[in-house]
Coordinates of C-alpha atoms in Angstrom, one line a residue:
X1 CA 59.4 -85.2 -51.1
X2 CA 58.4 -81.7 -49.6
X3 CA 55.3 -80.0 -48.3
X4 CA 54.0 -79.2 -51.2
X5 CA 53.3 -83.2 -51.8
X6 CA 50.1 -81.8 -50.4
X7 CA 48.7 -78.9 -52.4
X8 CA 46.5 -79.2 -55.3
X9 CA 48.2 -76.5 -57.7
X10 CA 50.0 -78.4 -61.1
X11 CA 52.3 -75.7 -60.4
X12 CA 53.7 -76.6 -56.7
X13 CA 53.1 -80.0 -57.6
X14 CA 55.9 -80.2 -59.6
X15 CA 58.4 -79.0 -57.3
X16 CA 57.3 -81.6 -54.7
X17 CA 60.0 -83.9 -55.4
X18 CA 62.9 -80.9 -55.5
X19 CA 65.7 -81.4 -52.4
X20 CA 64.7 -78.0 -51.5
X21 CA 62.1 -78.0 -48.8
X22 CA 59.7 -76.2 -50.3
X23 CA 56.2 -74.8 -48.0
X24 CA 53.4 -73.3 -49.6
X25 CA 52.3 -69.2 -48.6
X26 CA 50.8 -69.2 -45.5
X27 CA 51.2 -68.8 -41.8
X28 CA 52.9 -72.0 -41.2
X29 CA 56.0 -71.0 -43.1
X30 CA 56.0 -67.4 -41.9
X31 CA 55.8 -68.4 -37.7
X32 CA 58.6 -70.7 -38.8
X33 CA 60.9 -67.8 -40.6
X34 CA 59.9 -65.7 -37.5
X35 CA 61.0 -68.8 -35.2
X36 CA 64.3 -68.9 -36.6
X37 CA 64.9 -66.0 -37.2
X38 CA 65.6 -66.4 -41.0
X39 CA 64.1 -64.7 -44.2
X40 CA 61.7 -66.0 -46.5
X41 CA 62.6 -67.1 -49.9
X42 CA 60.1 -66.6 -52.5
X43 CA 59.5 -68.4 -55.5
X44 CA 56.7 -67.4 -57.6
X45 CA 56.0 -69.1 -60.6
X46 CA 53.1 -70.8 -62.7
X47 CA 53.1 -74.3 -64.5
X48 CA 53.9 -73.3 -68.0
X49 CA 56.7 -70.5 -67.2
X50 CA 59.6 -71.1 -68.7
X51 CA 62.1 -69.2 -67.2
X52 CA 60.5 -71.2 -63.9
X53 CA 61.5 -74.7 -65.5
X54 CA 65.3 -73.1 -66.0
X55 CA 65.3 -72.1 -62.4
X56 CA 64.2 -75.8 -61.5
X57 CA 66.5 -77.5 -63.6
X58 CA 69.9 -75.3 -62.9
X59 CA 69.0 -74.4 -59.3
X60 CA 66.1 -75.6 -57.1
X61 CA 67.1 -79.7 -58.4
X62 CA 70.9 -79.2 -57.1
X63 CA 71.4 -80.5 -53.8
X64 CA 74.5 -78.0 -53.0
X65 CA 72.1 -75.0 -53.5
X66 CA 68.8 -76.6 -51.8
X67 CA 70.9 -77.2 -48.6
X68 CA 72.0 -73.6 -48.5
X69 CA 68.0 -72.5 -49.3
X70 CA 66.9 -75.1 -46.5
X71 CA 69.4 -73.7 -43.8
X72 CA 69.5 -70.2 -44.4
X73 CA 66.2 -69.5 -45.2
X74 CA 62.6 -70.8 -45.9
X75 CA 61.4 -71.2 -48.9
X76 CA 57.9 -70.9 -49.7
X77 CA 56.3 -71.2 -53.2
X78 CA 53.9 -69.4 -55.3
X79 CA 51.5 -70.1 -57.9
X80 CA 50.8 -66.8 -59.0
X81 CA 47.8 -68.1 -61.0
X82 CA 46.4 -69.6 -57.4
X83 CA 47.3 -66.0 -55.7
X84 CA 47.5 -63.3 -57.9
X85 CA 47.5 -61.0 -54.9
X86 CA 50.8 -62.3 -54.0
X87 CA 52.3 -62.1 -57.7
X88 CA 50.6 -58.4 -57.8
X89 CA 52.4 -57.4 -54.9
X90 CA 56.0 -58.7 -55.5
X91 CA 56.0 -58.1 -59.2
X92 CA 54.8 -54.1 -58.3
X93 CA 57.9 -54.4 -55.6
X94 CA 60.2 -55.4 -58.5
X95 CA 59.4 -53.5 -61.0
X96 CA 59.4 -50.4 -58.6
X97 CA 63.0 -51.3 -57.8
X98 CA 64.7 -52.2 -61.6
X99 CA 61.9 -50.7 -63.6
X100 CA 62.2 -53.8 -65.5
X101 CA 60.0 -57.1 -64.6
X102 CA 57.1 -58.9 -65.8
X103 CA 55.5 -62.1 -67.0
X104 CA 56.0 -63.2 -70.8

């Protein structure tokens, strides 16, 4: 089980049990990035995605490619229903960058 055994959101609740060790936006997992000296990895998502189910199933449940997100980086998770202003911003990023991107 991960941190996000604690939040409230359907969403993060169901990648509480995922090997990766997953913390929820906020300061706590941003000093720790800073700490280590390590980038963030983002994952945002909402409960009835599914392309988000896909990434669950064929990447955030293997154990190989949790223990390279859990040493390399810390990932935090987003439900972009919860914080829109997050989703707003990174979506804008990407679709700036590929002129492609978006929620279906």
């Amino acid at each position: 089980m991960n941190r996000l055994a604690l939040e409230s959101s359907p969403y993060l609740l169901q990648h509480a049990h995922n090997p990766v060790d997953w913390r929820p936006w906020g300061d706590e997992a941003f000093a720790e990035a800073r700490a280590r000296d390590i980038p963030v990895f983002l994952s945002v998502g909402y409960s009835t995605c599914h392309w988000c189910h896909v990434m669950e199933e064929e990447s955030f449940e293997d154990v190989e490619i949790a223990e390279v997100l859990n040493r390399s980086f810390v990932p935090v998770k987003v439900d972009r229903e919860e914080r829109p202003d997050v989703d707003s911003v990174y979506m804008q990023a990407v679709q700036l960058l590929t002129q492609q991107g978006g929620w279906r």
